[in-house]
């Protein structure tokens, strides 16, 4: 007996296994970042005063654009598969990967500038929160890039053997990637603007 | 990768694709078969054995502690000499080592012993069989969760051998103490491994139960054990991440010098700490208990599931109030997310929130009462077979009863003033986890051993194991209530020797000590039974217990893919002694006779 | 999702539009931030916009606008507990009968200058 | 029941109330456990296989269980509404007025209890972590006029009988817990917070402060002493302390710069 519903949907739930799996995983991610945001709130409410204009809004905004862009290219990578346009899919997936890379490079310069100014995590509650939240988010970016690299490289072979499963996997990667983007959409105002 | 406009199979015309984890029915090498196997049964057994070994280890730590409590400052016999200068010079235990043993006993028992055995072991092995699935939904992920758990275990064990020893701030690891104490870093890293493993596991469990149920197996036909595992998986999925986050924050506090949990103006041993400050130590407690209360239900729900299976099978009648059981367990799971601060009444909680948490705590006790009542009433009109698993399952009921009932005075803030952090708490939760959960796990081992190995465990040894453990374990934990009510604090290196109000309570420390070591001795028949039965146990067929649930329709032990033919379910899980049927059990997988 | 090429084409158009909208909203948040509002107001505005953006990503890019009941169920549960996690520790903190001690900070790490 | 539970003597005004609750809950527990226990033993005997070879498919009938569960729920609600919640409110809301109560600061540290009385002026002197020194564990600034008459002790808490005590509890380093078992008082001492605790000692005698929160390797020996005396004896003790103070107040400890310790 093989494991059913790895590709096709189970009639009564209308879902393939992976779809439910990835969403459950994202649910746990929500709680992970939830705890961090909750800590942020507690610390901020308890703090005598909270710094403003600590961070470079323009860098943050640039990164927001980059991530939103990458979300669009990601969903396009999946849509092109749906339309059986392999070439476009490759293009968009690689584009997403590159954008993710650019995001990290940008982040690196941001970190570096803080570091050189001696603004390290131990310096203040705000910086501690800033580095922890963005650092964890950065790790999620790296994770996403690894997955994409796999589907650009070795993972791509699956397309020949089983296009629908490949399409599903790209969709799930997308779901994860959009979540990472979504987290940033909240991180940006919370850390850079408020 | 060349560009292909056209591609095969747009509509998946029943191309039966090998799913995640390509199956290799053809013989696999030793490594892929026994070590890095994708098969849920192998992984389940890996989990179970590792969990058992950790239980034994955690218990050993405690047997050493109980010596110090019974005879404070006396050299530890036998092993004392080996412990080393920085733990027990001349065999006499140091306070810091006592604290390490306490913290690691708690951590190991909960996160490395019971959860892996109850969820990783029984859940992995039994649940897919009971829902008629060929395997878990994500076999590779399943293997990963085991090995990540294994890494976590190794990290925890290794932490004993670093300079300064293992974590020593209690399994609760309250900052600021945890942040400034040695050993904590490895504990945190280990926890992050364990949490990651549990998260992967729970995703897998939920998906499997929702997606891979056999034909005809509707939710209200699920064995109660599967329901318990289902709710448990949700608890793990949603309650664990906050502790992971908290763990990361405490790591930052230790390694990056941040002060998430460190307030301003700390003065440690006369010297002000040079940190930014403005942190909040209570936030850790919130994040910790946000996990740790649901966690305690993670410890009990699978146990209740096992007990229900065993009781239904050995009473030869349907469980009383199956629906009530299901609703209660779901409600229990839901409520367990909003009671956590009943562990924090003494942190200065005001009237509003204490009223809230006392109320939720009282509410959550009701479904437990319902569950126990249902199980007790299931015995009425039964034809009880006192098999070895049944002995343990029956003992579970009053033992959980004691543990649960003693939770009530703790749940009321004013009475908790007196009982908080005394041995009453220790007694309370050990009655639920030790003679409760541990006994249920024993029941499960005796019950499913034949399915896993094709052989039965010896009943004589089983009986010795049961009666010995039952008596000893009560002698261990019952006196703790007396000590607690008398005001003896927990986590006391000298067992509260110095305090006047403990004078009359110290004698029990000796009783408990001997009972604990006796309990240890009575595990030997079990360990022997466990291993010898693998070789010499009586061979059994598919359904030695004449049970009704799906796992008994598969061969013992089941081969790869579990079932020879795709199972179909025709009825509820516990159709025993059905009126008008010849035999006293009608399996779920037995077609209606036309 | 068994969507044929045509409906996908329609989707694609939506994706690009949403992308544009997200860009626009980002610009707005930053713009609003440049005119210095009172902190509470600024926070509410920024969070409202963020929530708007978030729900766009969720409902369109992640297809939440048309999902299956199991996923809605799981997410509903998550959202519930997320809210608990956000609010209850804060409430408990506020309810605490203790008063913070403004201990003079011994460290050399002054609060960040601005 | 009270006599069987073996609780420590009651040495504070509210101890009886707490014990009453403990007793009530244990009655509920006892009744449930004994009731079900008897049922349990009975069914095990009556429905053993040899006695009842054929199990009944329907099993137990009737609504008794529902009634039982409802009863438990009702009793729990009563306990909550009429005992627990009001009793707790008395602990954390109904604090005695500043002038009737004896006010004292207790600061936990690894592994001792520092006690500070405001003295005749009723004002606590300024404290500063920079001033913390072996001879000045609280970092009390003796140059501060309010501090001149502040009486400090270590591990010695003297209290007058039958007068409300309001303790401002805090900690210098880690979380400790201020446990007075005979007084039925327990409150965590959380660094960064000053938490009020109040009670009325009503029984002259010697008692102990038991640290009830793991606070490191000395947790087990973090013991303080409470001496409850008649108002007169207490005044006498206080006056002696004030006399001893004069030299101490003269020699003001120089501010020791905060030595830095990497963790
Ligand atoms: C499996 C684990 C488990 C379970 C199931 C429970 C169940 C409960 N727990 Fe427990 N608890 C722990 C594990 C568990 N607990 C642990 C580990 C700690 C300590 C952590 C630490 O500090 O280190 C703790 C601590 C703890 C505290 C904090 C105490 C303190 O630190 O001051 C509180 C307070 O409210 C509490 C309450 C409860 C309540 C109300 C229940 C209720 O759910 C119980 C409901 C059950 C019943 C009411 C039983 C019904 C019985 C019958 C119907 C009679 C049956 C009789 C016969 C069969 C004869 N628990
Ligand atoms: C699941 C949780 C669990 C379990 C099962 C146990 C089991 C036991 N615990 Fe545990 N304990 C805790 C969780 C648990 N404990 C926690 C969380 C704490 C608090 C720590 C802290 O303060 O921070 C604690 C603290 C604690 C204390 C208080 C220490 C202190 O406060 O200073 C004591 C004291 O006696 C104690 C004793 C025991 C005993 C005698 C058992 C016995 O019941 C042991 C029973 C075990 C067995 C019977 C082993 C069975 C396994 C086998 C026989 C293996 C067979 C192997 C193969 C076949 C391969 N425990
Ligand atoms: Cu201080 Cu324990
Ligand atoms: Cu709890």
mmCIF file of N, CA and C in Angstrom, chain B residues 95 99 169 176 179 253 263 265-267 271 275 285 316-318 320 346 348-351 354 358 362 365 373 376 380-384 394 402 413-414 417-418 420-422 424 485 489 491-494 498-500 575-577, chain D residues 5-8 18 25-26 29 33 36 40 43 47 49 52-57 60 65 69 76 80 84 88-89 93 129 172-175 181 184 186-188 191 208 210-212 214 216-217 219-223 261 263:
data_model
loop_
_atom_site.group_PDB
_atom_site.id
_atom_site.type_symbol
_atom_site.label_atom_id
_atom_site.label_comp_id
_atom_site.label_asym_id
_atom_site.label_seq_id
_atom_site.Cartn_x
_atom_site.Cartn_y
_atom_site.Cartn_z
ATOM 1 N N UNK B 95 25.265 20.830 46.905
ATOM 2 C CA UNK B 95 23.974 21.451 46.576
ATOM 3 C C UNK B 95 23.805 21.682 45.082
ATOM 4 N N UNK B 99 20.768 20.318 42.699
ATOM 5 C CA UNK B 99 19.903 21.125 41.829
ATOM 6 C C UNK B 99 19.982 20.653 40.389
ATOM 7 N N UNK B 169 18.592 25.149 37.467
ATOM 8 C CA UNK B 169 17.603 26.137 37.896
ATOM 9 C C UNK B 169 16.200 25.573 37.820
ATOM 10 N N UNK B 176 15.807 35.595 36.785
ATOM 11 C CA UNK B 176 17.209 35.760 36.418
ATOM 12 C C UNK B 176 18.108 34.579 36.802
ATOM 13 N N UNK B 179 19.518 32.613 33.987
ATOM 14 C CA UNK B 179 20.410 33.348 33.100
ATOM 15 C C UNK B 179 21.811 33.438 33.696
ATOM 16 N N UNK B 253 19.861 36.328 26.193
ATOM 17 C CA UNK B 253 20.268 36.914 27.472
ATOM 18 C C UNK B 253 21.599 36.324 27.941
ATOM 19 N N UNK B 263 15.666 42.521 34.858
ATOM 20 C CA UNK B 263 15.314 43.904 35.200
ATOM 21 C C UNK B 263 16.559 44.727 35.493
ATOM 22 N N UNK B 265 19.153 47.123 37.655
ATOM 23 C CA UNK B 265 19.604 47.256 39.032
ATOM 24 C C UNK B 265 19.815 45.952 39.752
ATOM 25 N N UNK B 266 20.153 44.881 39.015
ATOM 26 C CA UNK B 266 20.444 43.620 39.690
ATOM 27 C C UNK B 266 21.816 43.685 40.344
ATOM 28 N N UNK B 267 21.887 43.151 41.542
ATOM 29 C CA UNK B 267 23.161 43.079 42.248
ATOM 30 C C UNK B 267 23.394 41.622 42.624
ATOM 31 N N UNK B 271 27.881 42.521 43.562
ATOM 32 C CA UNK B 271 28.361 43.309 42.425
ATOM 33 C C UNK B 271 27.207 43.612 41.473
ATOM 34 N N UNK B 275 24.361 45.216 32.683
ATOM 35 C CA UNK B 275 23.473 44.891 31.565
ATOM 36 C C UNK B 275 22.537 46.058 31.359
ATOM 37 N N UNK B 285 8.014 33.375 32.711
ATOM 38 C CA UNK B 285 7.079 32.457 33.352
ATOM 39 C C UNK B 285 5.817 32.320 32.518
ATOM 40 N N UNK B 316 -14.754 -6.297 27.934
ATOM 41 C CA UNK B 316 -15.568 -6.942 26.901
ATOM 42 C C UNK B 316 -16.882 -6.219 26.697
ATOM 43 N N UNK B 317 -16.860 -4.895 26.785
ATOM 44 C CA UNK B 317 -18.076 -4.127 26.504
ATOM 45 C C UNK B 317 -17.670 -2.761 25.983
ATOM 46 N N UNK B 318 -18.600 -2.076 25.288
ATOM 47 C CA UNK B 318 -18.244 -0.752 24.763
ATOM 48 C C UNK B 318 -17.919 0.205 25.898
ATOM 49 N N UNK B 320 -18.316 3.301 28.144
ATOM 50 C CA UNK B 320 -19.529 4.025 28.521
ATOM 51 C C UNK B 320 -19.365 5.488 28.120
ATOM 52 N N UNK B 346 1.541 33.311 43.021
ATOM 53 C CA UNK B 346 2.371 33.978 44.033
ATOM 54 C C UNK B 346 3.259 35.061 43.448
ATOM 55 N N UNK B 348 2.335 37.927 42.559
ATOM 56 C CA UNK B 348 1.753 39.241 42.793
ATOM 57 C C UNK B 348 0.514 39.481 41.954
ATOM 58 N N UNK B 349 -0.196 38.402 41.629
ATOM 59 C CA UNK B 349 -1.365 38.528 40.779
ATOM 60 C C UNK B 349 -2.488 39.244 41.519
ATOM 61 N N UNK B 350 -3.145 40.155 40.831
ATOM 62 C CA UNK B 350 -4.229 40.905 41.453
ATOM 63 C C UNK B 350 -5.524 40.124 41.466
ATOM 64 N N UNK B 351 -6.610 40.795 41.819
ATOM 65 C CA UNK B 351 -7.888 40.086 41.966
ATOM 66 C C UNK B 351 -8.435 39.641 40.611
ATOM 67 N N UNK B 354 -6.445 36.710 38.911
ATOM 68 C CA UNK B 354 -6.476 35.491 39.725
ATOM 69 C C UNK B 354 -7.874 34.895 39.676
ATOM 70 N N UNK B 358 -8.357 31.196 38.397
ATOM 71 C CA UNK B 358 -8.970 30.210 39.293
ATOM 72 C C UNK B 358 -10.205 29.613 38.631
ATOM 73 N N UNK B 362 -10.846 25.730 37.622
ATOM 74 C CA UNK B 362 -11.941 24.891 38.114
ATOM 75 C C UNK B 362 -12.728 24.308 36.937
ATOM 76 N N UNK B 365 -11.232 21.273 35.381
ATOM 77 C CA UNK B 365 -11.266 20.010 36.126
ATOM 78 C C UNK B 365 -12.523 19.207 35.773
ATOM 79 N N UNK B 373 -15.243 9.571 35.233
ATOM 80 C CA UNK B 373 -16.551 8.974 35.517
ATOM 81 C C UNK B 373 -16.924 7.992 34.420
ATOM 82 N N UNK B 376 -14.959 4.866 34.763
ATOM 83 C CA UNK B 376 -15.394 4.068 35.913
ATOM 84 C C UNK B 376 -16.705 3.366 35.612
ATOM 85 N N UNK B 380 -19.142 -1.071 34.861
ATOM 86 C CA UNK B 380 -20.422 -1.615 35.318
ATOM 87 C C UNK B 380 -20.982 -2.590 34.280
ATOM 88 N N UNK B 381 -21.330 -3.775 34.721
ATOM 89 C CA UNK B 381 -21.898 -4.770 33.808
ATOM 90 C C UNK B 381 -20.851 -5.440 32.944
ATOM 91 N N UNK B 382 -19.568 -5.224 33.278
ATOM 92 C CA UNK B 382 -18.505 -5.791 32.460
ATOM 93 C C UNK B 382 -18.266 -7.252 32.818
ATOM 94 N N UNK B 383 -17.362 -7.863 32.032
ATOM 95 C CA UNK B 383 -16.868 -9.188 32.388
ATOM 96 C C UNK B 383 -15.348 -9.065 32.422
ATOM 97 N N UNK B 384 -14.829 -8.623 33.579
ATOM 98 C CA UNK B 384 -13.477 -8.096 33.644
ATOM 99 C C UNK B 384 -12.423 -9.199 33.617
ATOM 100 N N UNK B 394 -6.376 -0.350 35.307
ATOM 101 C CA UNK B 394 -7.306 -0.134 36.418
ATOM 102 C C UNK B 394 -6.653 0.732 37.486
ATOM 103 N N UNK B 402 -6.444 10.583 42.569
ATOM 104 C CA UNK B 402 -5.748 11.280 43.660
ATOM 105 C C UNK B 402 -4.991 12.482 43.104
ATOM 106 N N UNK B 413 -6.437 30.014 44.611
ATOM 107 C CA UNK B 413 -5.278 30.826 45.002
ATOM 108 C C UNK B 413 -5.057 30.868 46.518
ATOM 109 N N UNK B 414 -6.089 31.106 47.337
ATOM 110 C CA UNK B 414 -5.798 31.232 48.773
ATOM 111 C C UNK B 414 -5.201 29.960 49.381
ATOM 112 N N UNK B 417 -1.647 29.513 48.572
ATOM 113 C CA UNK B 417 -0.660 30.279 49.350
ATOM 114 C C UNK B 417 0.128 29.322 50.237
ATOM 115 N N UNK B 418 -0.611 28.420 50.875
ATOM 116 C CA UNK B 418 0.077 27.517 51.793
ATOM 117 C C UNK B 418 0.790 26.390 51.050
ATOM 118 N N UNK B 420 1.738 26.157 47.660
ATOM 119 C CA UNK B 420 2.622 26.425 46.539
ATOM 120 C C UNK B 420 4.072 26.118 46.899
ATOM 121 N N UNK B 421 4.746 25.426 45.944
ATOM 122 C CA UNK B 421 6.161 25.113 46.123
ATOM 123 C C UNK B 421 6.454 24.248 47.342
ATOM 124 N N UNK B 422 5.438 23.525 47.808
ATOM 125 C CA UNK B 422 5.719 22.522 48.835
ATOM 126 C C UNK B 422 5.655 21.138 48.175
ATOM 127 N N UNK B 424 3.469 19.142 48.526
ATOM 128 C CA UNK B 424 2.096 18.842 48.114
ATOM 129 C C UNK B 424 1.999 18.921 46.596
ATOM 130 N N UNK B 485 1.508 19.536 53.306
ATOM 131 C CA UNK B 485 0.562 20.225 54.189
ATOM 132 C C UNK B 485 1.287 20.757 55.421
ATOM 133 N N UNK B 489 9.129 22.540 51.990
ATOM 134 C CA UNK B 489 9.353 23.059 50.648
ATOM 135 C C UNK B 489 9.953 22.008 49.740
ATOM 136 N N UNK B 491 12.469 21.188 46.329
ATOM 137 C CA UNK B 491 13.784 21.640 45.859
ATOM 138 C C UNK B 491 14.726 21.971 47.015
ATOM 139 N N UNK B 492 14.603 21.187 48.096
ATOM 140 C CA UNK B 492 15.432 21.411 49.275
ATOM 141 C C UNK B 492 16.572 20.398 49.296
ATOM 142 N N UNK B 493 17.782 20.916 49.217
ATOM 143 C CA UNK B 493 18.973 20.060 49.169
ATOM 144 C C UNK B 493 19.069 19.160 50.391
ATOM 145 N N UNK B 494 18.665 19.690 51.553
ATOM 146 C CA UNK B 494 18.768 18.887 52.777
ATOM 147 C C UNK B 494 17.387 18.401 53.227
ATOM 148 N N UNK B 498 16.626 22.117 58.204
ATOM 149 C CA UNK B 498 16.887 23.226 59.125
ATOM 150 C C UNK B 498 15.631 23.804 59.754
ATOM 151 N N UNK B 499 14.485 23.558 59.156
ATOM 152 C CA UNK B 499 13.302 24.295 59.577
ATOM 153 C C UNK B 499 12.566 23.586 60.703
ATOM 154 N N UNK B 500 12.179 24.390 61.687
ATOM 155 C CA UNK B 500 11.500 23.821 62.858
ATOM 156 C C UNK B 500 10.219 23.105 62.439
ATOM 157 N N UNK B 575 -17.177 -2.480 19.651
ATOM 158 C CA UNK B 575 -18.385 -3.321 19.577
ATOM 159 C C UNK B 575 -18.124 -4.683 20.217
ATOM 160 N N UNK B 576 -18.055 -4.666 21.562
ATOM 161 C CA UNK B 576 -17.886 -5.923 22.288
ATOM 162 C C UNK B 576 -19.248 -6.418 22.751
ATOM 163 N N UNK B 577 -19.384 -7.731 22.867
ATOM 164 C CA UNK B 577 -20.608 -8.355 23.389
ATOM 165 C C UNK B 577 -21.860 -7.791 22.722
ATOM 166 N N UNK D 5 -5.117 17.071 58.845
ATOM 167 C CA UNK D 5 -4.283 17.567 57.751
ATOM 168 C C UNK D 5 -2.893 17.947 58.231
ATOM 169 N N UNK D 6 -2.727 18.149 59.546
ATOM 170 C CA UNK D 6 -1.402 18.425 60.091
ATOM 171 C C UNK D 6 -0.797 19.715 59.583
ATOM 172 N N UNK D 7 -1.632 20.760 59.471
ATOM 173 C CA UNK D 7 -1.101 22.069 59.071
ATOM 174 C C UNK D 7 -0.351 22.689 60.235
ATOM 175 N N UNK D 8 0.620 23.566 59.961
ATOM 176 C CA UNK D 8 1.328 24.247 61.048
ATOM 177 C C UNK D 8 0.368 25.101 61.870
ATOM 178 N N UNK D 18 -7.752 30.663 55.548
ATOM 179 C CA UNK D 18 -7.060 29.831 54.556
ATOM 180 C C UNK D 18 -7.279 28.361 54.882
ATOM 181 N N UNK D 25 -12.005 22.009 50.682
ATOM 182 C CA UNK D 25 -11.628 21.322 49.438
ATOM 183 C C UNK D 25 -11.311 19.866 49.728
ATOM 184 N N UNK D 26 -10.626 19.628 50.842
ATOM 185 C CA UNK D 26 -10.266 18.233 51.123
ATOM 186 C C UNK D 26 -11.495 17.400 51.455
ATOM 187 N N UNK D 29 -12.712 16.471 48.089
ATOM 188 C CA UNK D 29 -11.845 15.434 47.524
ATOM 189 C C UNK D 29 -12.119 14.091 48.188
ATOM 190 N N UNK D 33 -13.430 10.804 46.344
ATOM 191 C CA UNK D 33 -12.511 9.671 46.222
ATOM 192 C C UNK D 33 -13.083 8.445 46.912
ATOM 193 N N UNK D 36 -16.239 7.133 44.887
ATOM 194 C CA UNK D 36 -15.852 6.401 43.697
ATOM 195 C C UNK D 36 -15.009 5.190 44.053
ATOM 196 N N UNK D 40 -15.671 1.567 42.790
ATOM 197 C CA UNK D 40 -14.599 0.934 42.018
ATOM 198 C C UNK D 40 -14.339 -0.469 42.539
ATOM 199 N N UNK D 43 -17.310 -2.885 41.877
ATOM 200 C CA UNK D 43 -17.489 -3.400 40.508
ATOM 201 C C UNK D 43 -16.371 -4.371 40.158
ATOM 202 N N UNK D 47 -18.056 -7.707 39.012
ATOM 203 C CA UNK D 47 -18.055 -7.953 37.570
ATOM 204 C C UNK D 47 -16.791 -8.642 37.090
ATOM 205 N N UNK D 49 -14.533 -11.690 35.727
ATOM 206 C CA UNK D 49 -14.958 -12.603 34.663
ATOM 207 C C UNK D 49 -15.669 -13.819 35.237
ATOM 208 N N UNK D 52 -19.120 -12.892 36.303
ATOM 209 C CA UNK D 52 -20.018 -12.357 35.278
ATOM 210 C C UNK D 52 -19.452 -12.651 33.889
ATOM 211 N N UNK D 53 -19.548 -13.898 33.437
ATOM 212 C CA UNK D 53 -18.873 -14.295 32.190
ATOM 213 C C UNK D 53 -19.361 -13.532 30.973
ATOM 214 N N UNK D 54 -20.628 -13.086 30.982
ATOM 215 C CA UNK D 54 -21.144 -12.393 29.789
ATOM 216 C C UNK D 54 -21.361 -10.918 30.108
ATOM 217 N N UNK D 55 -20.588 -10.056 29.444
ATOM 218 C CA UNK D 55 -20.720 -8.620 29.693
ATOM 219 C C UNK D 55 -22.014 -8.102 29.093
ATOM 220 N N UNK D 56 -22.534 -7.008 29.667
ATOM 221 C CA UNK D 56 -23.757 -6.419 29.113
ATOM 222 C C UNK D 56 -23.375 -5.335 28.118
ATOM 223 N N UNK D 57 -23.999 -5.359 26.929
ATOM 224 C CA UNK D 57 -23.633 -4.423 25.873
ATOM 225 C C UNK D 57 -23.971 -2.996 26.284
ATOM 226 N N UNK D 60 -23.960 0.526 32.250
ATOM 227 C CA UNK D 60 -24.652 1.324 33.267
ATOM 228 C C UNK D 60 -25.723 2.181 32.625
ATOM 229 N N UNK D 65 -24.597 9.801 37.032
ATOM 230 C CA UNK D 65 -23.285 10.402 36.750
ATOM 231 C C UNK D 65 -23.463 11.887 36.444
ATOM 232 N N UNK D 69 -21.601 14.949 38.323
ATOM 233 C CA UNK D 69 -20.728 15.939 37.682
ATOM 234 C C UNK D 69 -21.248 17.347 37.956
ATOM 235 N N UNK D 76 -17.635 23.452 43.253
ATOM 236 C CA UNK D 76 -16.463 24.235 42.863
ATOM 237 C C UNK D 76 -16.836 25.705 42.714
ATOM 238 N N UNK D 80 -15.328 28.861 44.762
ATOM 239 C CA UNK D 80 -14.744 30.015 44.072
ATOM 240 C C UNK D 80 -15.375 31.313 44.558
ATOM 241 N N UNK D 84 -12.775 31.458 47.712
ATOM 242 C CA UNK D 84 -11.475 31.758 47.103
ATOM 243 C C UNK D 84 -11.357 33.215 46.679
ATOM 244 N N UNK D 88 -8.933 35.942 48.452
ATOM 245 C CA UNK D 88 -7.771 36.464 47.728
ATOM 246 C C UNK D 88 -7.819 37.991 47.670
ATOM 247 N N UNK D 89 -9.020 38.512 47.444
ATOM 248 C CA UNK D 89 -9.163 39.967 47.369
ATOM 249 C C UNK D 89 -8.658 40.595 48.668
ATOM 250 N N UNK D 93 -5.892 43.283 48.036
ATOM 251 C CA UNK D 93 -6.550 44.573 47.833
ATOM 252 C C UNK D 93 -6.665 45.346 49.140
ATOM 253 N N UNK D 129 22.021 50.896 44.214
ATOM 254 C CA UNK D 129 22.842 49.690 44.041
ATOM 255 C C UNK D 129 24.331 50.046 44.050
ATOM 256 N N UNK D 172 17.130 41.568 45.247
ATOM 257 C CA UNK D 172 18.300 42.209 44.631
ATOM 258 C C UNK D 172 18.779 41.454 43.403
ATOM 259 N N UNK D 173 18.586 40.140 43.410
ATOM 260 C CA UNK D 173 19.202 39.355 42.330
ATOM 261 C C UNK D 173 18.199 38.466 41.595
ATOM 262 N N UNK D 174 17.848 37.336 42.201
ATOM 263 C CA UNK D 174 16.952 36.412 41.502
ATOM 264 C C UNK D 174 15.607 36.390 42.227
ATOM 265 N N UNK D 175 14.694 35.557 41.744
ATOM 266 C CA UNK D 175 13.386 35.458 42.378
ATOM 267 C C UNK D 175 13.505 34.603 43.632
ATOM 268 N N UNK D 181 5.174 30.017 56.953
ATOM 269 C CA UNK D 181 4.152 28.968 56.964
ATOM 270 C C UNK D 181 3.157 29.141 58.085
ATOM 271 N N UNK D 184 0.616 31.590 57.159
ATOM 272 C CA UNK D 184 -0.070 31.337 55.880
ATOM 273 C C UNK D 184 0.204 32.496 54.920
ATOM 274 N N UNK D 186 2.730 33.681 51.711
ATOM 275 C CA UNK D 186 3.770 33.339 50.744
ATOM 276 C C UNK D 186 3.677 34.317 49.585
ATOM 277 N N UNK D 187 4.788 34.909 49.227
ATOM 278 C CA UNK D 187 4.798 35.875 48.134
ATOM 279 C C UNK D 187 6.177 35.863 47.488
ATOM 280 N N UNK D 188 6.194 35.687 46.170
ATOM 281 C CA UNK D 188 7.475 35.725 45.468
ATOM 282 C C UNK D 188 8.071 37.121 45.567
ATOM 283 N N UNK D 191 12.713 40.491 41.436
ATOM 284 C CA UNK D 191 13.574 41.649 41.205
ATOM 285 C C UNK D 191 12.916 42.626 40.234
ATOM 286 N N UNK D 208 9.810 31.211 61.374
ATOM 287 C CA UNK D 208 10.880 31.243 60.369
ATOM 288 C C UNK D 208 10.361 31.759 59.033
ATOM 289 N N UNK D 210 10.844 30.941 55.296
ATOM 290 C CA UNK D 210 11.389 29.880 54.442
ATOM 291 C C UNK D 210 11.368 30.360 53.002
ATOM 292 N N UNK D 211 12.549 30.495 52.395
ATOM 293 C CA UNK D 211 12.556 30.879 50.984
ATOM 294 C C UNK D 211 11.913 29.757 50.191
ATOM 295 N N UNK D 212 10.868 30.100 49.451
ATOM 296 C CA UNK D 212 10.063 29.073 48.791
ATOM 297 C C UNK D 212 10.153 29.144 47.280
ATOM 298 N N UNK D 214 13.141 28.316 44.234
ATOM 299 C CA UNK D 214 14.522 27.923 43.959
ATOM 300 C C UNK D 214 15.331 29.144 43.538
ATOM 301 N N UNK D 216 19.020 29.121 43.742
ATOM 302 C CA UNK D 216 20.429 28.809 43.623
ATOM 303 C C UNK D 216 20.842 27.766 44.631
ATOM 304 N N UNK D 217 22.161 27.556 44.718
ATOM 305 C CA UNK D 217 22.616 26.415 45.516
ATOM 306 C C UNK D 217 22.399 26.634 47.002
ATOM 307 N N UNK D 219 19.583 27.884 48.238
ATOM 308 C CA UNK D 219 18.137 28.018 48.447
ATOM 309 C C UNK D 219 17.707 27.342 49.752
ATOM 310 N N UNK D 220 18.251 26.158 49.978
ATOM 311 C CA UNK D 220 17.762 25.357 51.119
ATOM 312 C C UNK D 220 18.122 26.010 52.455
ATOM 313 N N UNK D 221 19.146 26.864 52.459
ATOM 314 C CA UNK D 221 19.539 27.463 53.745
ATOM 315 C C UNK D 221 19.191 28.949 53.806
ATOM 316 N N UNK D 222 18.338 29.403 52.902
ATOM 317 C CA UNK D 222 17.957 30.818 52.919
ATOM 318 C C UNK D 222 16.812 30.991 53.916
ATOM 319 N N UNK D 223 17.192 30.992 55.169
ATOM 320 C CA UNK D 223 16.197 30.980 56.241
ATOM 321 C C UNK D 223 16.292 32.265 57.038
ATOM 322 N N UNK D 261 31.217 43.243 36.523
ATOM 323 C CA UNK D 261 31.488 41.803 36.469
ATOM 324 C C UNK D 261 30.918 41.239 35.177
ATOM 325 N N UNK D 263 29.433 38.461 32.915
ATOM 326 C CA UNK D 263 28.744 37.250 33.324
ATOM 327 C C UNK D 263 29.377 36.025 32.694
#
